mmCIF file of C-alpha atoms in Angstrom:
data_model
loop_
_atom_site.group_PDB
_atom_site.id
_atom_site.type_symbol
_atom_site.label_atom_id
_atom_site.label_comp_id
_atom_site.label_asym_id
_atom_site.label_seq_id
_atom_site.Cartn_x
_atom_site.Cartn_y
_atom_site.Cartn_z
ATOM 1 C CA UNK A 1 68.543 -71.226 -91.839
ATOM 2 C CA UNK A 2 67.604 -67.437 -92.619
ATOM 3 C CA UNK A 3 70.961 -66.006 -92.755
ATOM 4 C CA UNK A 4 72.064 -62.909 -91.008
ATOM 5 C CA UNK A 5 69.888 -59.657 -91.041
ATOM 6 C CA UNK A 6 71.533 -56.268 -90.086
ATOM 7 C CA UNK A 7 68.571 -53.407 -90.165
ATOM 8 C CA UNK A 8 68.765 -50.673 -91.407
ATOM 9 C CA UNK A 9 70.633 -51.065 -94.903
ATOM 10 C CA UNK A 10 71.062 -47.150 -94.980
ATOM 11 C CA UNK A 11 71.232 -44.296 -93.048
ATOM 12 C CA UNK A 12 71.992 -40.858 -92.970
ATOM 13 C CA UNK A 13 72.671 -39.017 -89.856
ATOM 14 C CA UNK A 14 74.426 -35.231 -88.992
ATOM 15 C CA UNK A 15 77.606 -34.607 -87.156
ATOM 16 C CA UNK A 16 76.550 -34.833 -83.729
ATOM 17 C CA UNK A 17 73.606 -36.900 -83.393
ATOM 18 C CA UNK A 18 74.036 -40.731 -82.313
ATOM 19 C CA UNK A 19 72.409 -44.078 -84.157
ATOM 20 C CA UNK A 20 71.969 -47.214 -83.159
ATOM 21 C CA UNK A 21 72.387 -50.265 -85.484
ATOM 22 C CA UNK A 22 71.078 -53.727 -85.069
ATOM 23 C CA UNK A 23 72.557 -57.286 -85.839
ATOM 24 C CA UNK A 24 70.038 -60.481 -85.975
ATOM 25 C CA UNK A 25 72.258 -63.885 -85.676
ATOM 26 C CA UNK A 26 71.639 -66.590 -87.337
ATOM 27 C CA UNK A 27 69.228 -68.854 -85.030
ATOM 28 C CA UNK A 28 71.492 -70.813 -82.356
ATOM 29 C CA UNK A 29 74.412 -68.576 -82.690
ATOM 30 C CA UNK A 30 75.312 -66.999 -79.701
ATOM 31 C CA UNK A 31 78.105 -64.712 -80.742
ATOM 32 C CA UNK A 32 77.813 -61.462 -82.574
ATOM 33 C CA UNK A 33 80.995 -59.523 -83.642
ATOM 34 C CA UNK A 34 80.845 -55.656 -85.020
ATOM 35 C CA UNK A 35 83.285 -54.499 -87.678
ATOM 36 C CA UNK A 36 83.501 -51.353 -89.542
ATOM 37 C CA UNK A 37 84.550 -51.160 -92.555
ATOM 38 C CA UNK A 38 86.507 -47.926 -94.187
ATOM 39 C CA UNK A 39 87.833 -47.102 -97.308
ATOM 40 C CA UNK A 40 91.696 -47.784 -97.205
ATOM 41 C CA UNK A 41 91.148 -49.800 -93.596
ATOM 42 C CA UNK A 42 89.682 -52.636 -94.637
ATOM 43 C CA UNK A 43 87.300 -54.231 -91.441
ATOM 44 C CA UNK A 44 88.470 -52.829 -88.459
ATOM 45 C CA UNK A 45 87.022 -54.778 -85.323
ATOM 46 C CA UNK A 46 84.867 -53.023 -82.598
ATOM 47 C CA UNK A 47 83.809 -55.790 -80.101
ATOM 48 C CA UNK A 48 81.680 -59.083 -79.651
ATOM 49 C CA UNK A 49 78.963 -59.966 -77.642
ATOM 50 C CA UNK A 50 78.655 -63.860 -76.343
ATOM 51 C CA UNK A 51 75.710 -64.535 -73.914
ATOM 52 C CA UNK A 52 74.886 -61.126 -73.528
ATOM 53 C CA UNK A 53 78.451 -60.446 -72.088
ATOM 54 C CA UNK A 54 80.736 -58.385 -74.075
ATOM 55 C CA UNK A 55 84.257 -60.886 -74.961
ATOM 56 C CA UNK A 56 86.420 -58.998 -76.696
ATOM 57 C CA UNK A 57 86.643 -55.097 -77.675
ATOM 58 C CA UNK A 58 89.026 -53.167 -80.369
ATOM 59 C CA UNK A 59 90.373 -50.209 -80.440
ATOM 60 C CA UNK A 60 87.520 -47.840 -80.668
ATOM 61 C CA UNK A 61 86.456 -44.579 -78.133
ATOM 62 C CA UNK A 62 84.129 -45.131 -76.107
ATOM 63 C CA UNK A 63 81.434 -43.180 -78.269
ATOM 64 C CA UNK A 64 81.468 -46.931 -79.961
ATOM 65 C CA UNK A 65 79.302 -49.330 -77.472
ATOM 66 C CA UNK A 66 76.747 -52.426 -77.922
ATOM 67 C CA UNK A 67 74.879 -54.469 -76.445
ATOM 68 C CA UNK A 68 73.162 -58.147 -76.870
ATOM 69 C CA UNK A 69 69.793 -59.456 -75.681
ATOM 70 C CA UNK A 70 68.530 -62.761 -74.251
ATOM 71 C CA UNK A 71 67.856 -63.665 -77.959
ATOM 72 C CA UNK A 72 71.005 -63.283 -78.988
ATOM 73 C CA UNK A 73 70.331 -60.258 -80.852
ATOM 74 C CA UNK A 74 72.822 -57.576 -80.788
ATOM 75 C CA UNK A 75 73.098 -53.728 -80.924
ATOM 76 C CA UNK A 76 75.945 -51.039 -81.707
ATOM 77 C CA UNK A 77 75.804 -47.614 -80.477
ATOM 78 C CA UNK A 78 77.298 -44.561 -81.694
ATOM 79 C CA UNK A 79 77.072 -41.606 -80.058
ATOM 80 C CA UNK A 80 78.285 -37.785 -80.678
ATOM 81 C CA UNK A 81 78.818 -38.650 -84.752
ATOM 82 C CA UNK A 82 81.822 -37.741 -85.893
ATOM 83 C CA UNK A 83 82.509 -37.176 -89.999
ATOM 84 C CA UNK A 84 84.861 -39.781 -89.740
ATOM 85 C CA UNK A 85 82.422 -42.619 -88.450
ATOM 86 C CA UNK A 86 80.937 -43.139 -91.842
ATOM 87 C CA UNK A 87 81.604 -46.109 -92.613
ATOM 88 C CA UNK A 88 79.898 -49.715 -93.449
ATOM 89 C CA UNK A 89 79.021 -51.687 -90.420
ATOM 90 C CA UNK A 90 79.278 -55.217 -90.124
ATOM 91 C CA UNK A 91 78.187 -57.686 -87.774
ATOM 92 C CA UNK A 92 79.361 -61.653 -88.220
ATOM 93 C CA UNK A 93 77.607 -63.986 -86.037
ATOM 94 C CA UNK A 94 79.046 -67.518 -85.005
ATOM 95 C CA UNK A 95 78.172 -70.026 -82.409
ATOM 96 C CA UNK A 96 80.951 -68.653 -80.063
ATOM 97 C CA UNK A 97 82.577 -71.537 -78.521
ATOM 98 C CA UNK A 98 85.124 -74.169 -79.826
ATOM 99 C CA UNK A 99 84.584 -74.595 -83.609
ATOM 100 C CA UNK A 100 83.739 -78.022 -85.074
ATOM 101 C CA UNK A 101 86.971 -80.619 -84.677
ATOM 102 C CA UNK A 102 89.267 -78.790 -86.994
ATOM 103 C CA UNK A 103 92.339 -80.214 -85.946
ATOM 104 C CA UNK A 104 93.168 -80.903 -89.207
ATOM 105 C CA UNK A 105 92.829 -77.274 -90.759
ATOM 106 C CA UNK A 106 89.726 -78.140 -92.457
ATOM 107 C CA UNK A 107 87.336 -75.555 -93.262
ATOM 108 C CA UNK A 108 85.694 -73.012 -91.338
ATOM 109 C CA UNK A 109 83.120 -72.172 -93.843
ATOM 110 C CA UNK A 110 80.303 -72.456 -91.510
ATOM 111 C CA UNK A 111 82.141 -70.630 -88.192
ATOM 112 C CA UNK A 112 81.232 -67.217 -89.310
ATOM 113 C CA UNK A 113 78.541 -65.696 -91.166
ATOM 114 C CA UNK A 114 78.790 -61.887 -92.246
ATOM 115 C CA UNK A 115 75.537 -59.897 -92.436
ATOM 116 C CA UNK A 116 75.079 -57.471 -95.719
ATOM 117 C CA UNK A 117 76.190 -54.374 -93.148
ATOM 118 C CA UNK A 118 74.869 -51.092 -92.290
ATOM 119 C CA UNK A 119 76.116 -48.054 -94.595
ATOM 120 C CA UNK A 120 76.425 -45.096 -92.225
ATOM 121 C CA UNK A 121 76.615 -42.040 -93.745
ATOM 122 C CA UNK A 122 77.279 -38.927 -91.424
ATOM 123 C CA UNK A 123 76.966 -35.404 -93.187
ATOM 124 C CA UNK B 1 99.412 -51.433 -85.673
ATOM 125 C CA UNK B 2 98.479 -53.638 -89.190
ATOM 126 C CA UNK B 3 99.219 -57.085 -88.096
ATOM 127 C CA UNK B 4 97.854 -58.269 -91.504
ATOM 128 C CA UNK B 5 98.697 -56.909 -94.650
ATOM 129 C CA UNK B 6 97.783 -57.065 -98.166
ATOM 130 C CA UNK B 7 100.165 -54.855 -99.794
ATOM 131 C CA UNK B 8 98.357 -54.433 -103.397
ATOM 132 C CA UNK B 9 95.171 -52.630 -103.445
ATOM 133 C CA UNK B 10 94.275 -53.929 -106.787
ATOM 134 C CA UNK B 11 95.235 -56.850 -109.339
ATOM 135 C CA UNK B 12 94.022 -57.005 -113.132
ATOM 136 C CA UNK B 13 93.949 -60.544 -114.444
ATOM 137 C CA UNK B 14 92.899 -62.259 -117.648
ATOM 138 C CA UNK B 15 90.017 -64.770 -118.180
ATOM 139 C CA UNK B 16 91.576 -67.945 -118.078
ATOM 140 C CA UNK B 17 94.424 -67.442 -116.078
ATOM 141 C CA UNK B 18 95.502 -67.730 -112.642
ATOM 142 C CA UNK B 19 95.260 -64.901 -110.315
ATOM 143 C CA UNK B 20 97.656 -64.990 -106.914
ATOM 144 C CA UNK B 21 96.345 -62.745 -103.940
ATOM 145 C CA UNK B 22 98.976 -62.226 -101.117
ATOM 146 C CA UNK B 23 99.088 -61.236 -97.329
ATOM 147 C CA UNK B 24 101.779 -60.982 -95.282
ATOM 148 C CA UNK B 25 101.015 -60.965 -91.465
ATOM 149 C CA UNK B 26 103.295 -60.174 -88.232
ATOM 150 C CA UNK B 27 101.729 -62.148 -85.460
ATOM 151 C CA UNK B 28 103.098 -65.837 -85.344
ATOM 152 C CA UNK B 29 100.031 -66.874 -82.536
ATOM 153 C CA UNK B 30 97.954 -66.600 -85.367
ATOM 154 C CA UNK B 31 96.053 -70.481 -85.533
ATOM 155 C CA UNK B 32 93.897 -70.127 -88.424
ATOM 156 C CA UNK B 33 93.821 -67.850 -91.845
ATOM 157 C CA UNK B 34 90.823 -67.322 -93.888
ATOM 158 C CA UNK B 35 89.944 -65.760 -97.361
ATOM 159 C CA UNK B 36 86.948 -63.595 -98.159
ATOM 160 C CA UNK B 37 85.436 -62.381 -101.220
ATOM 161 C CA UNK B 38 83.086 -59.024 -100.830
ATOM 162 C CA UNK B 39 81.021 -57.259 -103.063
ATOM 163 C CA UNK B 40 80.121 -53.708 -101.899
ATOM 164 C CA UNK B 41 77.516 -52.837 -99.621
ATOM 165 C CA UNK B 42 77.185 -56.710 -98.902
ATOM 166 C CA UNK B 43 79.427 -58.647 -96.220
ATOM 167 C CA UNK B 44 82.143 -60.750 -97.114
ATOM 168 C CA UNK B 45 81.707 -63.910 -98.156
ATOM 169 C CA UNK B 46 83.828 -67.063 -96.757
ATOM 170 C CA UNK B 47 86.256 -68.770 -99.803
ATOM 171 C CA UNK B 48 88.639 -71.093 -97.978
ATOM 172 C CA UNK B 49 90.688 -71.136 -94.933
ATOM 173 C CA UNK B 50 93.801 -72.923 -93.710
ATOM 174 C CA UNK B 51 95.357 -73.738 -90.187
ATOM 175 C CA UNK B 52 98.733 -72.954 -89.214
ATOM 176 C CA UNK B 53 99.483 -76.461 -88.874
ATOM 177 C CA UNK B 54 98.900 -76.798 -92.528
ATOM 178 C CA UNK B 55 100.759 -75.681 -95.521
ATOM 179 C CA UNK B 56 97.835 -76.021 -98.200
ATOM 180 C CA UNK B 57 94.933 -75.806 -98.624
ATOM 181 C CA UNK B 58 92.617 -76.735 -101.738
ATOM 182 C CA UNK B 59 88.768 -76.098 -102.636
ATOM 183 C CA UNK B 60 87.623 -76.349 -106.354
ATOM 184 C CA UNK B 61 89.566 -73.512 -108.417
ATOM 185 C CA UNK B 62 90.796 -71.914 -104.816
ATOM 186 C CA UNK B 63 94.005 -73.071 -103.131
ATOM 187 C CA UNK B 64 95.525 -71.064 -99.752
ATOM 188 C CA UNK B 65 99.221 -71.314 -99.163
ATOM 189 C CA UNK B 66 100.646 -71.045 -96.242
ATOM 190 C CA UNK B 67 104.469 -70.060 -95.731
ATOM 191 C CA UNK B 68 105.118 -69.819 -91.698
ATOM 192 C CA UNK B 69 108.832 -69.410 -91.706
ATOM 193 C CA UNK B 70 108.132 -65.951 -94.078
ATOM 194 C CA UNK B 71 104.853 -65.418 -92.255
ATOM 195 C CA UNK B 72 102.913 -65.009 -95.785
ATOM 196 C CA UNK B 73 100.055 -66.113 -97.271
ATOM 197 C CA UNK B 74 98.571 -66.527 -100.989
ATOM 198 C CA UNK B 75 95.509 -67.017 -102.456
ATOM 199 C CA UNK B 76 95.695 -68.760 -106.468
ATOM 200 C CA UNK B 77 92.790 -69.060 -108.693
ATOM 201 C CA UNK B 78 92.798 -71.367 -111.534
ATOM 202 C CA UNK B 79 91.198 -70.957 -113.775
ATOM 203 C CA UNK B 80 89.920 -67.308 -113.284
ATOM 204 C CA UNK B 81 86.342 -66.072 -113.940
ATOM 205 C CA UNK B 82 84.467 -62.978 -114.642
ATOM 206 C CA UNK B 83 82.300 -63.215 -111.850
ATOM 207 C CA UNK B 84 85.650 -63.543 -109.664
ATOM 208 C CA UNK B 85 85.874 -59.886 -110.023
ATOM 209 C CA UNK B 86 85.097 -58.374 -106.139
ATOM 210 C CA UNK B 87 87.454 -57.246 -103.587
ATOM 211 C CA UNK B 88 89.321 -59.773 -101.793
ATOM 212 C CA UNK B 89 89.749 -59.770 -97.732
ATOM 213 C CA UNK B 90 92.617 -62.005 -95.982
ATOM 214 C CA UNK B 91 91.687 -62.861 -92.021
ATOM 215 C CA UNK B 92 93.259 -64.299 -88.762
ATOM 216 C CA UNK B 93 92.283 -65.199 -85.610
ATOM 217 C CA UNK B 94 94.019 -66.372 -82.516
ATOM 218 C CA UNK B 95 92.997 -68.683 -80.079
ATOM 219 C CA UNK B 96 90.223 -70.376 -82.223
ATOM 220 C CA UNK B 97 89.987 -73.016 -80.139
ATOM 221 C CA UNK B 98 89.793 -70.868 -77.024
ATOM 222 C CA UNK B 99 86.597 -69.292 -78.521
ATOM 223 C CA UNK B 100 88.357 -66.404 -79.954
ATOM 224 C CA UNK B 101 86.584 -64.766 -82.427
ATOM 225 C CA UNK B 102 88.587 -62.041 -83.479
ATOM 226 C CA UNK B 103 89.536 -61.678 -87.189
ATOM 227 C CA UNK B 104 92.304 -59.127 -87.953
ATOM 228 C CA UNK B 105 91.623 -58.651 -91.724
ATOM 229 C CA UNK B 106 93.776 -56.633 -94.356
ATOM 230 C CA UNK B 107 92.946 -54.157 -96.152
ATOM 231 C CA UNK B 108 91.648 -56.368 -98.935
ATOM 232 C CA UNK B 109 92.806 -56.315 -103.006
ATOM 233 C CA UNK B 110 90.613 -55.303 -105.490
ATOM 234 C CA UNK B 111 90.701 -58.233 -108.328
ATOM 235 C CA UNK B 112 89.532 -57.678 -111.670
ATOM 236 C CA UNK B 113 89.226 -60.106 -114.030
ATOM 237 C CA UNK B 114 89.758 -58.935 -118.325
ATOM 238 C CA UNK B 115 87.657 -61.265 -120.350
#
Protein backbone atom coordinates (compact mmCIF):
# COMPACT_ATOMS: atom_id res chain seq x y z
CA UNK A 1 0.00 0.00 0.00
CA UNK A 2 1.62 3.53 -0.87
CA UNK A 3 1.78 4.96 2.48
CA UNK A 4 0.64 8.37 3.44
CA UNK A 5 1.52 11.51 1.27
CA UNK A 6 1.16 15.05 2.83
CA UNK A 7 2.06 17.78 -0.12
CA UNK A 8 3.83 20.20 0.17
CA UNK A 9 7.00 19.13 2.32
CA UNK A 10 7.86 22.95 2.75
CA UNK A 11 6.55 26.14 2.76
CA UNK A 12 7.13 29.53 3.51
CA UNK A 13 4.42 31.99 3.93
CA UNK A 14 4.22 35.90 5.61
CA UNK A 15 2.31 36.95 8.63
CA UNK A 16 -0.99 37.42 7.30
CA UNK A 17 -1.52 35.41 4.33
CA UNK A 18 -3.40 31.90 4.68
CA UNK A 19 -2.16 28.21 3.21
CA UNK A 20 -3.75 25.34 2.69
CA UNK A 21 -2.15 21.89 3.30
CA UNK A 22 -3.17 18.56 1.96
CA UNK A 23 -3.28 14.95 3.50
CA UNK A 24 -3.61 11.75 1.01
CA UNK A 25 -4.78 8.52 3.20
CA UNK A 26 -3.67 5.52 2.72
CA UNK A 27 -6.20 3.74 0.13
CA UNK A 28 -9.39 2.42 2.17
CA UNK A 29 -8.84 4.59 5.10
CA UNK A 30 -11.50 6.76 5.76
CA UNK A 31 -10.23 8.83 8.62
CA UNK A 32 -7.74 11.63 8.48
CA UNK A 33 -6.55 13.36 11.74
CA UNK A 34 -4.40 16.86 11.70
CA UNK A 35 -1.76 17.48 14.34
CA UNK A 36 0.69 20.18 14.71
CA UNK A 37 3.59 19.76 16.00
CA UNK A 38 5.70 22.62 18.08
CA UNK A 39 8.80 22.81 19.65
CA UNK A 40 8.26 22.23 23.50
CA UNK A 41 4.36 20.99 22.66
CA UNK A 42 4.91 17.98 21.28
CA UNK A 43 1.65 17.04 18.65
CA UNK A 44 -1.06 19.05 19.57
CA UNK A 45 -4.41 17.76 17.88
CA UNK A 46 -6.53 20.00 15.50
CA UNK A 47 -9.45 17.79 14.25
CA UNK A 48 -10.41 14.63 12.09
CA UNK A 49 -12.33 14.13 9.22
CA UNK A 50 -14.38 10.59 8.81
CA UNK A 51 -16.66 10.38 5.68
CA UNK A 52 -16.26 13.78 4.82
CA UNK A 53 -17.81 14.80 8.26
CA UNK A 54 -15.62 16.45 10.70
CA UNK A 55 -15.56 13.88 14.28
CA UNK A 56 -13.65 15.41 16.58
CA UNK A 57 -11.90 19.02 16.88
CA UNK A 58 -9.06 20.40 19.47
CA UNK A 59 -8.49 23.30 20.82
CA UNK A 60 -7.55 25.52 17.99
CA UNK A 61 -9.26 29.22 16.72
CA UNK A 62 -11.16 29.05 14.24
CA UNK A 63 -8.44 30.47 11.72
CA UNK A 64 -7.57 26.45 11.90
CA UNK A 65 -10.32 24.58 9.54
CA UNK A 66 -10.32 21.41 7.03
CA UNK A 67 -12.04 19.69 5.05
CA UNK A 68 -12.25 15.97 3.38
CA UNK A 69 -13.41 14.88 -0.08
CA UNK A 70 -15.39 11.92 -1.45
CA UNK A 71 -11.91 10.25 -1.82
CA UNK A 72 -11.08 10.47 1.40
CA UNK A 73 -8.58 13.03 0.88
CA UNK A 74 -8.28 15.71 3.36
CA UNK A 75 -7.37 19.45 3.64
CA UNK A 76 -6.28 21.97 6.54
CA UNK A 77 -6.76 25.57 6.30
CA UNK A 78 -5.05 28.34 7.88
CA UNK A 79 -6.02 31.56 7.52
CA UNK A 80 -4.72 35.19 8.78
CA UNK A 81 -0.97 33.51 9.64
CA UNK A 82 0.10 34.22 12.73
CA UNK A 83 4.16 33.93 13.75
CA UNK A 84 3.18 31.48 16.07
CA UNK A 85 1.53 28.93 13.54
CA UNK A 86 4.85 27.69 12.33
CA UNK A 87 4.93 24.64 13.06
CA UNK A 88 5.13 20.91 11.43
CA UNK A 89 1.84 19.59 10.31
CA UNK A 90 0.80 16.20 10.55
CA UNK A 91 -1.92 14.25 9.27
CA UNK A 92 -2.40 10.30 10.48
CA UNK A 93 -4.87 8.44 8.56
CA UNK A 94 -6.73 5.22 9.91
CA UNK A 95 -9.71 3.29 8.83
CA UNK A 96 -11.93 5.17 11.41
CA UNK A 97 -14.17 2.70 12.90
CA UNK A 98 -13.64 -0.10 15.55
CA UNK A 99 -10.00 -1.31 15.32
CA UNK A 100 -9.21 -4.98 14.60
CA UNK A 101 -10.40 -7.38 17.79
CA UNK A 102 -7.94 -6.03 20.27
CA UNK A 103 -9.50 -7.16 23.24
CA UNK A 104 -6.53 -8.49 24.34
CA UNK A 105 -4.24 -5.27 24.12
CA UNK A 106 -2.51 -6.52 21.17
CA UNK A 107 -1.00 -4.20 18.85
CA UNK A 108 -2.22 -1.34 17.05
CA UNK A 109 0.60 -1.08 14.69
CA UNK A 110 -1.51 -0.93 11.70
CA UNK A 111 -4.51 1.58 13.26
CA UNK A 112 -2.64 4.67 12.44
CA UNK A 113 -0.30 5.72 9.91
CA UNK A 114 1.52 9.23 10.24
CA UNK A 115 2.38 11.08 7.01
CA UNK A 116 6.12 12.77 6.82
CA UNK A 117 4.17 16.35 7.72
CA UNK A 118 4.12 19.71 6.33
CA UNK A 119 6.89 22.23 7.76
CA UNK A 120 5.17 25.62 7.87
CA UNK A 121 7.27 28.30 8.18
CA UNK A 122 5.60 31.83 8.65
CA UNK A 123 8.08 34.91 8.48
CA UNK B 1 -4.36 21.18 30.25
CA UNK B 2 -1.31 18.28 29.61
CA UNK B 3 -3.15 15.15 30.26
CA UNK B 4 0.03 13.26 29.18
CA UNK B 5 3.32 13.95 30.27
CA UNK B 6 6.78 13.06 29.65
CA UNK B 7 8.64 14.93 32.15
CA UNK B 8 12.38 14.56 30.64
CA UNK B 9 13.06 16.26 27.47
CA UNK B 10 16.12 14.28 26.85
CA UNK B 11 17.92 10.91 28.02
CA UNK B 12 21.69 9.96 27.12
CA UNK B 13 22.24 6.22 27.15
CA UNK B 14 25.09 3.86 26.37
CA UNK B 15 25.32 1.25 23.54
CA UNK B 16 24.43 -1.81 25.09
CA UNK B 17 22.36 -0.85 27.77
CA UNK B 18 18.87 -0.41 28.56
CA UNK B 19 17.20 2.84 28.13
CA UNK B 20 13.68 3.49 30.24
CA UNK B 21 11.35 6.28 28.69
CA UNK B 22 8.50 7.42 31.08
CA UNK B 23 5.00 9.17 30.88
CA UNK B 24 2.84 9.89 33.40
CA UNK B 25 -0.82 10.69 32.33
CA UNK B 26 -3.98 12.17 34.34
CA UNK B 27 -6.97 10.78 32.55
CA UNK B 28 -7.96 7.22 33.91
CA UNK B 29 -10.67 6.73 30.62
CA UNK B 30 -7.69 6.38 28.78
CA UNK B 31 -8.18 2.51 26.90
CA UNK B 32 -5.12 2.23 24.99
CA UNK B 33 -1.30 3.74 25.19
CA UNK B 34 1.04 3.79 22.37
CA UNK B 35 4.82 4.58 21.78
CA UNK B 36 6.28 6.48 18.85
CA UNK B 37 9.64 7.01 17.59
CA UNK B 38 10.14 10.33 15.22
CA UNK B 39 12.85 11.56 13.34
CA UNK B 40 12.52 15.26 12.35
CA UNK B 41 10.69 16.54 9.56
CA UNK B 42 9.21 12.89 9.18
CA UNK B 43 6.02 11.59 11.20
CA UNK B 44 6.24 9.40 13.98
CA UNK B 45 6.63 6.08 13.63
CA UNK B 46 4.44 3.32 15.63
CA UNK B 47 6.87 1.07 18.30
CA UNK B 48 4.42 -0.79 20.53
CA UNK B 49 1.28 -0.16 22.32
CA UNK B 50 -0.53 -1.60 25.33
CA UNK B 51 -4.26 -1.65 26.59
CA UNK B 52 -5.32 -0.62 29.88
CA UNK B 53 -6.44 -3.97 30.60
CA UNK B 54 -2.90 -5.06 30.32
CA UNK B 55 0.11 -4.55 32.41
CA UNK B 56 2.88 -5.49 29.72
CA UNK B 57 3.57 -5.42 26.86
CA UNK B 58 6.60 -7.01 24.80
CA UNK B 59 7.91 -6.64 21.04
CA UNK B 60 11.57 -7.68 20.20
CA UNK B 61 14.02 -5.29 22.30
CA UNK B 62 10.74 -2.97 23.24
CA UNK B 63 8.60 -3.69 26.30
CA UNK B 64 5.60 -1.00 27.54
CA UNK B 65 4.68 -1.06 31.17
CA UNK B 66 1.78 -0.17 32.35
CA UNK B 67 1.18 0.97 36.12
CA UNK B 68 -2.75 2.05 36.44
CA UNK B 69 -2.95 2.51 40.14
CA UNK B 70 0.13 5.39 39.64
CA UNK B 71 -1.27 6.23 36.22
CA UNK B 72 2.41 5.87 34.57
CA UNK B 73 3.85 4.43 31.85
CA UNK B 74 7.51 3.23 30.67
CA UNK B 75 9.08 2.40 27.74
CA UNK B 76 12.62 -0.14 28.25
CA UNK B 77 14.96 -0.94 25.54
CA UNK B 78 17.25 -3.78 25.78
CA UNK B 79 19.64 -3.87 24.37
CA UNK B 80 20.02 -0.23 23.05
CA UNK B 81 21.20 0.79 19.53
CA UNK B 82 22.68 3.63 17.72
CA UNK B 83 20.08 3.94 15.33
CA UNK B 84 17.61 4.13 18.50
CA UNK B 85 18.71 7.64 18.75
CA UNK B 86 15.29 9.91 17.65
CA UNK B 87 12.85 11.58 19.79
CA UNK B 88 10.43 9.51 21.51
CA UNK B 89 6.44 10.36 21.61
CA UNK B 90 4.04 8.59 24.32
CA UNK B 91 0.07 8.55 23.08
CA UNK B 92 -3.53 7.85 24.38
CA UNK B 93 -6.71 7.60 23.15
CA UNK B 94 -10.11 7.12 24.63
CA UNK B 95 -12.88 5.35 23.41
CA UNK B 96 -10.92 3.20 20.82
CA UNK B 97 -13.48 1.04 20.42
CA UNK B 98 -16.06 3.79 19.97
CA UNK B 99 -14.02 4.96 16.91
CA UNK B 100 -12.16 7.52 18.78
CA UNK B 101 -9.27 8.58 17.21
CA UNK B 102 -7.84 11.06 19.29
CA UNK B 103 -4.22 10.67 20.54
CA UNK B 104 -3.17 13.06 23.36
CA UNK B 105 0.66 12.73 22.99
CA UNK B 106 3.48 14.20 25.34
CA UNK B 107 5.81 16.23 24.66
CA UNK B 108 8.17 13.47 23.60
CA UNK B 109 12.05 12.70 25.08
CA UNK B 110 14.86 13.14 23.10
CA UNK B 111 17.01 9.69 23.42
CA UNK B 112 20.48 9.52 22.52
CA UNK B 113 22.30 6.65 22.41
CA UNK B 114 26.69 6.92 23.29
CA UNK B 115 28.35 4.19 21.36
Amino acid sequence: KAGVTQTPRYLIKTRGQQVTLSCSPISGHRSVSWYQQTPGQGLQFLFEYFSETQRNKGNFPGRFSGRQFSNSRSEMNVSTLELGDSALYLCASSLGGRPPVLRDGSSLRYYYTFGSGTRLTVV
Amino acid sequence: DQQVKQNSPSLSVQEGRISILNCDYTNSMFDYFLWYKKYPAEGPTFLISISSIKDKNEDGRFTVFLNKSAKHLSLHIVPSQPGDSAVYFCAAVRGLFQGAQKLVFGQGTRLTINP
